[in-house]
Amino acid sequence: MPKSYRSRIITEGVQRSPNRAMLRAMGFQDDDFEKPIVGVANGYSTITPCNMGLNALAKRAEEALFLSGAMPQTFGTITVSDGISMGTEGMKYSLVSREVIADSIETVANAQSLDGLIAIGGCDKNMPGALIAMGRLNIPSIFVYGGTIKAGHYDGMDLTIVSAFEAVGAYTAGKMDAHTLVEIERHACPGAGACGGMYTANTMSSAIEALGMSLPYTSTMAAEDMEKLESTGRSSEVLVRAVKAGIRPRDILTRKAFENAIAVVMAIGGSTNAVLHLLAIAHSVEVPLSIDDFEAVRHKVPVLCDLKPSGKYVATQLHEAGGIPLVMRMLLDRGLLHGDVLTITGEKFSDVLKSVPAAPSANQDVIRPFDRPVYKEGHLAILKGNLAPEGSVAKISGIRHRKITGPARVFDSEESCMEAILDRKIHPGDVVVIRYEGPKGGPGMREMLSPTSALIGEGLGDSVGLITDGRFSGGTYGLVVGHVSPEAAVGGQIAFVKEGDSITIDADRNRIDLEVPAEELASRRKAWTPPAPRYTRGVMAKYRQLVKSASLGAITD
């Protein structure tokens, strides 16, 4: 690990004069060379509403860092819009962007020997990408979330981006007219901020708060509200104190911290992507974590928050009801949270949560009382069986039936499946299989929001199962199973499913099985040949060579 800039000046003396000369061009004065140099990783872009407000936060961070006695150096990192690329070839770059973000932040921070890091992000992969970089770097760091979008409104409905995806299915099924479809599209996203339900962005911001790497209450603030700017200033001040105190990510990101994050993800009804991203963040700090750990927590922690996609409310309403600190206090009081975990403020969670109410207000039902949860157990189930010996992830909230046995409807791409759904070729009782969309097979492990939303829009959400070696948007719900591992592209069992084969998904028994004799499967395996890579050059080809199984977090190092 390179020495910090300040330590290099002290230990190497006049050898650093050329470096200081370049910094003087950026406004450094003599006294500034004794101050900690803090990087501001800015994910600003106008590619997506999630990140369009970040530049103002980066400017506020710069000001607050300087006033707190640090020297800020701002640099950019990328983002892509999952929502805009959803259902297209471009969506394959989404998960890849997590690695690009992590690599770019690590590259700049080490190349410039930064003393500390504040990362500002607003979209799904900005957050885990930044945390992976922080874990690798292990310099004092804090994350600032760009904030959630406010709900859209039309005809008495609270809308999110998922409302538009589901409207497509409803229109195709003849359950919605063209005028309503267009009006939902016009009103779903009213301004800046990440997708408004408890989808992946808000799930990961909440998980980061629960890990102790961002300030309390900041994970559910609206992007356009003044408190987001104010909290960015406070985050900068806290970071400078952490630099001076030597508080580093690996002091915070312990095994207990990850157990806390998993508990909070279960309690808020968070995205399946949290499994993938928390595994990857844990890997970056060398903390042992497996998908089985999620299952262990699930049986202890109820779903306390009634949030979209399967519930009623959006993240801003969770914020008004008490936010993540209230959820954490409820878990802490029942022994479901580790209170002795350190946070970036230097305090332990037991101290941070002391002033938080012990129970939700009676005049709201966004956060339920502990004795009246939305679900008695967590909603992210780890399923194994002959179709997924390494495991798979099912989101079982918002469904009436937790078991289905039906004929396989097999598709080797998301597009071919979507075409069949829109042509009304999928029927109640079917089990849809979308394969060759895994980390290597896609490559990039696309999210299947378009097919799942179309099924729900057509009224098939409770009667059709769907399994894939790809993944799901945080906006997905229904009897759906993703992250099937090993994936089809490496010869996982999902590659040998044939049209009409019987498949059982049983969330109560944590099973996903292909009802085909072992000798027949062995015969199919012998006849199978791996498909040719879809990309042979560029970032996707490199990613395909490096990426590991989804059961390990789709890591690349």
Coordinates of C-alpha atoms in Angstrom, one line a residue:
M1 CA 0.0 0.0 0.0
P2 CA 1.5 3.4 -0.9
K3 CA 2.4 5.7 1.9
S4 CA 0.0 8.6 2.5
Y5 CA 0.9 11.9 0.8
R6 CA 1.6 13.6 4.2
S7 CA 3.9 10.8 5.4
R8 CA 5.8 10.9 2.1
I9 CA 6.4 14.6 2.5
I10 CA 7.7 14.1 6.1
T11 CA 9.9 11.0 5.3
E12 CA 11.2 11.9 1.9
G13 CA 11.8 15.6 2.3
V14 CA 13.1 17.5 -0.7
Q15 CA 12.4 14.5 -3.0
R16 CA 8.7 15.5 -3.0
S17 CA 9.3 19.0 -4.2
P18 CA 8.2 18.3 -7.8
N19 CA 5.0 16.8 -6.4
R20 CA 4.3 19.8 -4.3
A21 CA 4.9 22.1 -7.3
M22 CA 2.0 20.4 -9.2
L23 CA -0.2 20.7 -6.1
R24 CA 0.6 24.4 -5.9
A25 CA -1.0 24.8 -9.3
M26 CA -4.2 23.6 -7.8
G27 CA -4.1 26.1 -5.0
F28 CA -2.0 24.5 -2.3
Q29 CA -0.2 26.9 0.0
D30 CA 2.7 26.1 2.3
D31 CA 0.6 25.1 5.3
D32 CA -1.7 22.9 3.2
F33 CA 1.0 20.3 2.8
E34 CA 0.7 19.3 6.4
K35 CA -3.0 18.7 6.1
P36 CA -4.6 15.3 5.2
I37 CA -5.4 15.0 1.5
V38 CA -8.9 13.5 1.1
G39 CA -10.3 12.2 -2.2
V40 CA -13.8 13.0 -3.2
A41 CA -15.0 10.2 -5.5
N42 CA -17.8 11.8 -7.4
G43 CA -20.3 9.6 -9.3
Y44 CA -22.0 12.6 -10.9
S45 CA -23.5 12.1 -14.4
T46 CA -26.6 13.1 -16.3
I47 CA -27.0 9.6 -17.6
T48 CA -29.4 8.7 -14.8
P49 CA -31.6 10.6 -12.4
C50 CA -30.0 8.7 -9.6
N51 CA -26.7 10.6 -10.0
M52 CA -27.8 13.9 -11.5
G53 CA -27.7 15.7 -8.2
L54 CA -24.3 14.4 -7.0
N55 CA -22.2 17.4 -8.2
A56 CA -23.8 19.7 -5.6
L57 CA -23.0 17.2 -2.9
A58 CA -19.4 16.9 -4.1
K59 CA -19.0 20.7 -3.9
R60 CA -20.5 20.7 -0.4
A61 CA -18.1 17.9 0.6
E62 CA -15.1 19.9 -0.8
E63 CA -16.1 23.0 1.2
A64 CA -16.7 21.0 4.4
L65 CA -13.4 19.1 4.1
F66 CA -11.5 22.3 3.6
L67 CA -13.1 24.0 6.6
S68 CA -12.4 20.9 8.7
G69 CA -8.7 21.1 8.0
A70 CA -8.3 18.7 5.1
M71 CA -7.3 19.3 1.4
P72 CA -10.0 17.8 -0.9
Q73 CA -9.1 16.4 -4.3
T74 CA -12.1 15.5 -6.4
F75 CA -12.2 12.9 -9.2
G76 CA -14.9 11.2 -11.2
T77 CA -16.1 7.6 -11.4
I78 CA -18.6 6.1 -13.8
T79 CA -22.2 5.1 -13.5
V80 CA -24.6 3.4 -15.8
S81 CA -28.4 3.4 -15.5
D82 CA -29.9 0.0 -14.8
G83 CA -33.4 1.4 -15.3
I84 CA -32.7 2.8 -18.8
S85 CA -30.7 -0.2 -20.0
M86 CA -33.1 -2.7 -18.5
G87 CA -34.2 -5.3 -21.0
T88 CA -31.5 -4.4 -23.5
E89 CA -28.0 -5.7 -24.3
G90 CA -26.7 -2.7 -22.4
M91 CA -27.9 -4.1 -19.1
K92 CA -25.1 -6.6 -19.3
Y93 CA -22.7 -3.8 -18.3
S94 CA -24.5 -3.0 -15.1
L95 CA -22.8 -5.5 -12.8
V96 CA -19.6 -5.0 -14.7
S97 CA -19.7 -1.4 -13.7
R98 CA -19.5 -2.3 -10.0
E99 CA -16.0 -3.7 -10.7
V100 CA -15.0 -0.7 -12.9
I101 CA -16.1 1.7 -10.1
A102 CA -14.2 -0.2 -7.5
D103 CA -11.1 -0.5 -9.7
S104 CA -11.2 3.2 -10.6
I105 CA -11.5 4.4 -7.0
E106 CA -8.7 2.1 -5.9
T107 CA -6.5 3.2 -8.7
V108 CA -6.9 7.0 -8.0
A109 CA -6.6 6.6 -4.2
N110 CA -3.4 4.5 -4.4
A111 CA -1.9 6.5 -7.2
Q112 CA -2.3 9.7 -5.3
S113 CA -1.6 8.2 -1.9
L114 CA -4.7 9.7 -0.4
D115 CA -5.1 10.0 3.4
G116 CA -8.9 9.5 3.3
L117 CA -11.8 9.0 1.0
I118 CA -15.4 10.2 0.7
A119 CA -17.4 8.5 -2.0
I120 CA -20.6 10.0 -3.3
G121 CA -22.9 7.7 -5.3
G122 CA -26.6 7.4 -6.2
C123 CA -27.2 4.3 -8.3
D124 CA -27.2 0.6 -7.7
K125 CA -23.6 -0.2 -8.4
N126 CA -22.0 3.0 -7.1
M127 CA -22.6 1.9 -3.6
P128 CA -21.1 -1.6 -3.5
G129 CA -18.4 -0.5 -5.9
A130 CA -17.3 2.2 -3.6
L131 CA -17.4 -0.1 -0.5
I132 CA -15.3 -2.7 -2.3
A133 CA -12.7 0.0 -3.1
M134 CA -12.8 1.2 0.5
G135 CA -12.3 -2.4 1.8
R136 CA -9.3 -2.9 -0.5
L137 CA -7.7 0.5 0.3
N138 CA -8.4 0.4 4.0
I139 CA -7.9 4.2 4.4
P140 CA -10.4 6.2 6.5
S141 CA -13.5 6.4 4.4
I142 CA -17.2 7.3 4.4
F143 CA -20.0 6.9 1.9
V144 CA -22.5 9.6 1.0
Y145 CA -25.7 8.4 -0.7
G146 CA -27.1 10.8 -3.3
G147 CA -30.6 10.1 -2.0
T148 CA -33.9 8.6 -3.2
I149 CA -36.3 9.9 -5.7
K150 CA -39.7 11.1 -4.4
A151 CA -42.7 9.2 -5.4
G152 CA -44.5 10.1 -8.6
H153 CA -48.3 10.5 -8.5
Y154 CA -51.1 9.8 -10.9
D155 CA -54.8 9.1 -10.4
G156 CA -54.3 8.6 -6.7
M157 CA -51.4 6.1 -7.1
D158 CA -47.9 6.5 -5.7
L159 CA -45.6 5.6 -8.6
T160 CA -42.1 4.3 -9.0
I161 CA -40.1 3.2 -12.1
V162 CA -41.5 -0.3 -11.5
S163 CA -45.0 1.0 -12.0
A164 CA -44.0 1.7 -15.6
F165 CA -42.6 -1.8 -16.2
E166 CA -45.7 -3.4 -14.7
A167 CA -48.0 -1.1 -16.7
V168 CA -46.5 -2.6 -19.9
G169 CA -47.6 -6.1 -18.8
A170 CA -51.0 -4.8 -17.9
Y171 CA -51.5 -3.0 -21.2
T172 CA -50.4 -6.1 -23.1
A173 CA -52.9 -8.2 -21.2
G174 CA -55.7 -5.7 -22.0
K175 CA -56.0 -4.7 -18.4
M176 CA -54.9 -1.1 -19.0
D177 CA -55.6 1.4 -21.8
A178 CA -52.9 3.2 -23.7
H179 CA -53.7 6.6 -22.1
T180 CA -53.1 5.3 -18.6
L181 CA -49.9 3.6 -19.7
V182 CA -48.6 6.8 -21.1
E183 CA -49.6 8.8 -18.0
I184 CA -47.9 6.4 -15.7
E185 CA -44.7 6.7 -17.8
R186 CA -45.0 10.5 -17.7
H187 CA -45.4 10.7 -13.9
A188 CA -43.3 7.7 -12.5
C189 CA -40.0 9.6 -12.1
P190 CA -40.6 13.2 -11.0
G191 CA -37.0 14.3 -10.4
A192 CA -33.5 13.5 -9.2
G193 CA -32.8 10.5 -7.0
A194 CA -32.5 6.7 -7.1
C195 CA -35.5 4.4 -7.6
G196 CA -38.0 5.1 -4.8
G197 CA -39.1 1.7 -3.5
M198 CA -36.9 -0.6 -1.4
Y199 CA -35.1 -1.6 -4.6
T200 CA -31.4 -2.2 -4.9
A201 CA -30.2 1.4 -4.5
N202 CA -32.2 2.1 -1.3
T203 CA -31.4 -1.5 -0.1
M204 CA -27.7 -0.9 -0.4
S205 CA -27.7 2.6 1.1
S206 CA -29.6 1.1 4.1
A207 CA -27.1 -1.8 4.3
I208 CA -24.1 0.7 4.3
E209 CA -25.7 2.6 7.1
A210 CA -26.2 -0.6 9.0
L211 CA -22.5 -1.5 8.3
G212 CA -21.5 1.8 10.0
M213 CA -19.9 3.3 6.9
S214 CA -22.4 6.2 6.5
L215 CA -24.2 8.5 9.0
P216 CA -27.5 7.6 10.7
Y217 CA -30.6 8.5 8.8
T218 CA -28.8 9.3 5.5
S219 CA -29.8 6.2 3.6
T220 CA -33.4 7.2 3.2
M221 CA -33.2 11.0 2.6
A222 CA -34.7 12.4 -0.6
A223 CA -32.1 13.6 -3.1
E224 CA -33.8 16.9 -3.6
D225 CA -34.2 17.8 0.1
M226 CA -31.9 20.3 1.9
E227 CA -31.0 17.7 4.6
K228 CA -29.1 15.7 2.0
L229 CA -26.7 18.7 1.5
E230 CA -26.4 19.2 5.2
S231 CA -25.7 15.6 5.9
T232 CA -22.9 15.6 3.2
G233 CA -21.2 18.4 5.2
R234 CA -21.5 16.4 8.4
S235 CA -20.1 13.4 6.7
S236 CA -17.1 15.3 5.6
E237 CA -16.4 16.6 9.1
V238 CA -16.8 13.0 10.5
L239 CA -14.4 11.7 7.9
V240 CA -11.7 14.2 8.8
R241 CA -12.0 13.2 12.5
A242 CA -11.7 9.5 11.4
V243 CA -8.5 10.3 9.5
K244 CA -7.0 12.0 12.5
A245 CA -8.2 9.1 14.8
G246 CA -7.0 6.4 12.3
I247 CA -10.4 4.7 12.0
R248 CA -10.3 2.5 8.9
P249 CA -12.8 0.4 7.1
R250 CA -11.5 -2.9 8.3
D251 CA -12.0 -1.6 11.9
I252 CA -15.7 -1.2 11.0
L253 CA -16.4 -3.9 8.5
T254 CA -16.2 -6.9 10.8
R255 CA -18.2 -10.2 10.7
K256 CA -20.6 -8.7 13.2
A257 CA -21.1 -5.6 11.0
F258 CA -22.1 -7.9 8.1
E259 CA -24.6 -9.8 10.3
N260 CA -26.1 -6.4 11.2
A261 CA -26.4 -5.4 7.6
I262 CA -28.1 -8.8 6.7
A263 CA -30.5 -8.4 9.5
V264 CA -31.5 -4.9 8.4
V265 CA -31.9 -6.0 4.7
M266 CA -34.3 -8.7 6.0
A267 CA -36.2 -6.3 8.2
I268 CA -36.8 -3.8 5.4
G269 CA -37.7 -6.3 2.7
G270 CA -34.6 -5.5 0.6
S271 CA -33.3 -6.5 -2.8
T272 CA -31.9 -9.9 -3.7
N273 CA -28.9 -8.0 -5.0
A274 CA -27.9 -7.3 -1.4
V275 CA -26.7 -11.0 -1.2
L276 CA -24.4 -10.5 -4.2
H277 CA -23.0 -7.2 -3.1
L278 CA -22.5 -7.9 0.6
L279 CA -20.6 -11.1 -0.3
A280 CA -18.4 -9.0 -2.6
I281 CA -17.8 -6.3 0.1
A282 CA -17.0 -8.9 2.7
H283 CA -14.4 -10.5 0.3
S284 CA -12.7 -7.1 -0.1
V285 CA -12.0 -7.0 3.6
E286 CA -11.3 -10.7 3.9
V287 CA -14.3 -11.4 6.2
P288 CA -15.7 -14.9 5.7
L289 CA -19.3 -14.7 4.6
S290 CA -21.4 -17.1 2.6
I291 CA -24.9 -17.3 1.2
D292 CA -25.8 -19.7 4.0
D293 CA -25.3 -16.9 6.5
F294 CA -28.2 -15.1 4.9
E295 CA -30.4 -18.1 5.5
A296 CA -29.4 -18.3 9.2
V297 CA -30.3 -14.6 9.8
R298 CA -33.6 -15.0 7.8
H299 CA -35.1 -17.4 10.3
K300 CA -34.5 -14.9 13.2
V301 CA -35.5 -11.6 11.7
P302 CA -39.0 -10.7 10.6
V303 CA -39.9 -8.2 7.8
L304 CA -40.9 -5.1 9.6
C305 CA -41.4 -2.6 6.8
D306 CA -44.2 -2.6 4.3
L307 CA -42.3 -1.2 1.3
K308 CA -42.5 -1.5 -2.5
P309 CA -42.2 -3.5 -4.7
S310 CA -44.5 -5.9 -2.9
G311 CA -45.7 -3.5 -0.2
K312 CA -47.4 -0.1 -0.1
Y313 CA -44.8 2.5 0.7
V314 CA -41.6 4.2 -0.7
A315 CA -38.3 5.1 0.9
T316 CA -39.2 8.7 1.7
Q317 CA -42.1 7.4 3.8
L318 CA -39.7 5.0 5.6
H319 CA -37.6 8.1 6.4
E320 CA -40.5 10.0 7.8
A321 CA -41.4 7.0 10.0
G322 CA -38.0 6.8 11.6
G323 CA -35.7 5.4 9.0
I324 CA -33.0 2.8 9.4
P325 CA -32.1 3.8 13.0
L326 CA -35.6 3.0 14.2
V327 CA -35.4 -0.4 12.5
M328 CA -32.0 -1.0 14.0
R329 CA -33.1 0.0 17.5
M330 CA -36.0 -2.5 17.3
L331 CA -33.6 -5.3 16.3
L332 CA -31.0 -4.3 18.9
D333 CA -33.6 -4.4 21.8
R334 CA -34.4 -8.0 20.8
G335 CA -30.9 -9.2 20.6
L336 CA -30.9 -9.4 16.8
L337 CA -28.3 -6.7 16.2
H338 CA -24.7 -6.4 17.5
G339 CA -24.5 -3.2 19.5
D340 CA -20.8 -3.3 20.0
V341 CA -19.9 -2.7 16.3
L342 CA -17.8 0.4 15.6
T343 CA -19.1 3.1 13.2
I344 CA -17.3 5.7 11.2
T345 CA -18.2 8.3 13.9
G346 CA -16.0 6.4 16.4
E347 CA -19.1 5.4 18.4
K348 CA -20.6 2.0 18.7
F349 CA -24.1 1.3 17.5
S350 CA -25.3 0.8 21.1
D351 CA -24.4 4.5 21.7
V352 CA -25.6 5.8 18.3
L353 CA -29.1 4.2 18.9
K354 CA -29.6 5.3 22.5
S355 CA -31.7 8.3 21.6
V356 CA -33.8 6.5 18.9
P357 CA -37.4 5.5 19.9
A358 CA -37.7 1.9 20.9
A359 CA -41.0 1.4 18.9
P360 CA -42.6 2.9 15.8
S361 CA -45.3 5.5 16.1
A362 CA -48.8 4.2 16.2
N363 CA -50.0 6.7 13.6
Q364 CA -48.2 5.1 10.7
D365 CA -47.8 1.5 9.4
V366 CA -44.7 1.8 7.2
I367 CA -42.7 0.3 10.1
R368 CA -44.7 -2.4 11.9
P369 CA -44.5 -3.2 15.6
F370 CA -42.3 -6.2 16.3
D371 CA -45.3 -8.3 17.4
R372 CA -47.2 -7.5 14.1
P373 CA -44.6 -7.8 11.3
V374 CA -45.3 -7.9 7.6
Y375 CA -43.8 -11.4 7.6
K376 CA -42.7 -13.5 10.5
E377 CA -39.4 -14.4 8.8
G378 CA -37.1 -12.7 6.4
H379 CA -37.9 -12.7 2.7
L380 CA -34.6 -13.6 1.0
A381 CA -34.4 -17.4 1.0
I382 CA -31.4 -19.5 -0.1
L383 CA -32.6 -22.4 -2.2
K384 CA -30.4 -25.4 -3.0
G385 CA -31.1 -28.7 -4.9
N386 CA -29.9 -30.5 -8.0
L387 CA -30.7 -27.4 -10.0
A388 CA -28.5 -25.2 -7.8
P389 CA -26.0 -27.2 -5.7
E390 CA -24.1 -24.0 -4.9
G391 CA -27.3 -22.1 -4.1
S392 CA -29.7 -19.6 -5.5
V393 CA -31.6 -16.7 -4.1
A394 CA -35.4 -16.4 -3.9
K395 CA -37.4 -13.3 -2.9
I396 CA -40.5 -14.7 -1.3
S397 CA -42.3 -11.6 -0.2
G398 CA -45.6 -10.6 -1.7
I399 CA -46.6 -14.1 -2.9
R400 CA -49.5 -16.3 -1.9
H401 CA -47.9 -19.6 -2.9
R402 CA -44.4 -20.6 -1.8
K403 CA -44.3 -23.8 -3.8
I404 CA -44.8 -24.7 -7.4
T405 CA -44.3 -27.7 -9.5
G406 CA -44.7 -27.2 -13.2
P407 CA -43.4 -27.7 -16.7
A408 CA -40.2 -25.9 -17.7
R409 CA -40.5 -23.2 -20.4
V410 CA -36.9 -22.8 -21.5
F411 CA -35.3 -19.7 -22.9
D412 CA -31.6 -19.1 -23.6
S413 CA -31.9 -15.3 -23.3
E414 CA -34.0 -12.7 -21.7
E415 CA -35.2 -11.3 -25.0
S416 CA -36.7 -14.7 -26.2
C417 CA -38.5 -15.0 -22.9
M418 CA -39.9 -11.5 -23.0
E419 CA -41.2 -12.1 -26.5
A420 CA -43.1 -15.3 -25.3
I421 CA -44.6 -13.4 -22.4
L422 CA -45.8 -10.5 -24.5
D423 CA -47.2 -13.0 -27.0
R424 CA -49.2 -14.6 -24.2
K425 CA -47.5 -17.9 -24.5
I426 CA -46.8 -18.3 -20.8
H427 CA -49.6 -19.9 -18.7
P428 CA -50.5 -20.4 -15.1
G429 CA -48.5 -23.3 -13.6
D430 CA -45.5 -22.8 -15.9
V431 CA -41.9 -22.5 -14.6
V432 CA -40.0 -20.1 -16.8
V433 CA -36.3 -20.8 -17.1
I434 CA -34.0 -18.0 -18.4
R435 CA -30.4 -19.3 -18.7
Y436 CA -27.0 -18.3 -20.2
E437 CA -27.5 -14.9 -18.4
G438 CA -25.1 -15.6 -15.5
P439 CA -21.9 -13.8 -14.6
K440 CA -19.9 -15.6 -17.4
G441 CA -22.8 -16.5 -19.7
G442 CA -24.3 -13.1 -20.2
P443 CA -21.7 -12.0 -19.5
G444 CA -22.7 -9.6 -16.7
M445 CA -25.7 -11.3 -15.1
R446 CA -28.5 -9.1 -16.3
E447 CA -31.5 -8.2 -14.1
M448 CA -34.8 -9.7 -15.3
L449 CA -37.2 -6.8 -14.3
S450 CA -38.9 -6.7 -17.7
P451 CA -40.0 -10.4 -17.7
T452 CA -41.0 -10.4 -14.1
S453 CA -42.9 -7.1 -14.3
A454 CA -44.6 -8.2 -17.5
L455 CA -45.8 -11.4 -15.7
I456 CA -47.1 -9.4 -12.8
G457 CA -48.8 -7.0 -15.1
E458 CA -50.5 -9.9 -16.9
G459 CA -51.8 -11.2 -13.6
L460 CA -49.4 -14.2 -13.5
G461 CA -47.2 -13.2 -10.6
D462 CA -48.8 -15.8 -8.2
S463 CA -49.2 -18.6 -10.7
V464 CA -45.9 -18.7 -12.6
G465 CA -42.5 -19.5 -11.3
L466 CA -39.3 -18.1 -12.8
I467 CA -35.7 -19.2 -12.4
T468 CA -32.5 -17.8 -13.9
D469 CA -28.8 -17.8 -13.5
G470 CA -29.1 -14.1 -14.0
R471 CA -30.4 -11.8 -11.3
F472 CA -33.3 -9.6 -10.5
S473 CA -33.9 -5.9 -10.0
G474 CA -34.8 -4.8 -6.5
G475 CA -38.1 -4.0 -8.0
T476 CA -38.9 -7.7 -8.7
Y477 CA -41.2 -9.8 -6.6
G478 CA -43.1 -13.0 -7.1
L479 CA -42.1 -16.7 -7.1
V480 CA -38.8 -16.0 -8.7
V481 CA -35.4 -17.6 -8.1
G482 CA -32.1 -16.0 -9.3
H483 CA -28.4 -16.4 -9.0
V484 CA -28.8 -20.1 -9.8
S485 CA -25.3 -21.6 -9.4
P486 CA -23.4 -23.1 -11.1
E487 CA -24.6 -21.2 -14.1
A488 CA -25.4 -22.6 -17.5
A489 CA -22.3 -21.3 -19.2
V490 CA -20.0 -23.4 -17.0
G491 CA -22.1 -26.5 -17.2
G492 CA -24.4 -26.0 -14.3
Q493 CA -27.5 -28.2 -14.2
I494 CA -29.7 -25.4 -15.5
A495 CA -28.0 -25.9 -18.9
F496 CA -29.6 -29.4 -19.2
V497 CA -33.2 -28.4 -18.6
K498 CA -35.4 -29.3 -21.6
E499 CA -38.8 -27.8 -22.5
G500 CA -41.5 -29.6 -20.5
D501 CA -39.3 -31.0 -17.8
S502 CA -40.9 -30.9 -14.3
I503 CA -39.3 -28.3 -11.9
T504 CA -40.2 -27.8 -8.3
I505 CA -39.6 -24.6 -6.4
D506 CA -40.3 -25.1 -2.7
A507 CA -39.4 -22.0 -0.6
D508 CA -40.6 -23.8 2.6
R509 CA -38.1 -26.5 2.2
N510 CA -35.4 -24.3 0.6
R511 CA -35.4 -26.6 -2.5
I512 CA -35.1 -26.1 -6.2
D513 CA -35.1 -29.4 -8.1
L514 CA -35.3 -30.7 -11.7
E515 CA -37.4 -33.8 -11.6
V516 CA -35.4 -35.8 -14.1
P517 CA -33.5 -39.1 -13.4
A518 CA -29.8 -38.8 -12.7
E519 CA -28.9 -41.1 -15.5
E520 CA -30.8 -38.9 -18.0
L521 CA -29.1 -35.8 -16.7
A522 CA -25.7 -37.5 -17.0
S523 CA -26.5 -38.3 -20.7
R524 CA -27.5 -34.7 -21.4
R525 CA -24.3 -33.5 -19.8
K526 CA -22.2 -35.7 -22.1
A527 CA -24.0 -34.3 -25.1
W528 CA -23.6 -30.7 -24.0
T529 CA -21.0 -28.3 -25.4
P530 CA -20.2 -24.9 -23.9
P531 CA -21.5 -22.0 -26.0
A532 CA -19.1 -19.7 -27.8
P533 CA -18.4 -16.5 -25.8
R534 CA -20.7 -13.7 -26.8
Y535 CA -17.8 -11.2 -26.5
T536 CA -14.2 -11.8 -27.4
R537 CA -12.7 -8.4 -26.9
G538 CA -13.0 -5.4 -24.6
V539 CA -14.3 -5.1 -21.1
M540 CA -16.9 -7.8 -21.3
A541 CA -14.4 -10.4 -22.5
K542 CA -12.0 -9.5 -19.7
Y543 CA -14.9 -9.6 -17.2
R544 CA -16.0 -13.1 -18.4
Q545 CA -12.5 -14.4 -17.9
L546 CA -12.2 -13.1 -14.3
V547 CA -15.6 -13.3 -12.8
K548 CA -16.4 -16.0 -10.2
S549 CA -19.7 -17.7 -9.3
A550 CA -22.7 -15.7 -8.1
S551 CA -22.6 -17.8 -5.0
L552 CA -19.3 -16.0 -4.2
G553 CA -20.6 -12.6 -5.0
A554 CA -19.6 -12.5 -8.7
I555 CA -16.2 -11.2 -7.6
T556 CA -13.3 -10.6 -10.0
D557 CA -10.3 -10.8 -7.7

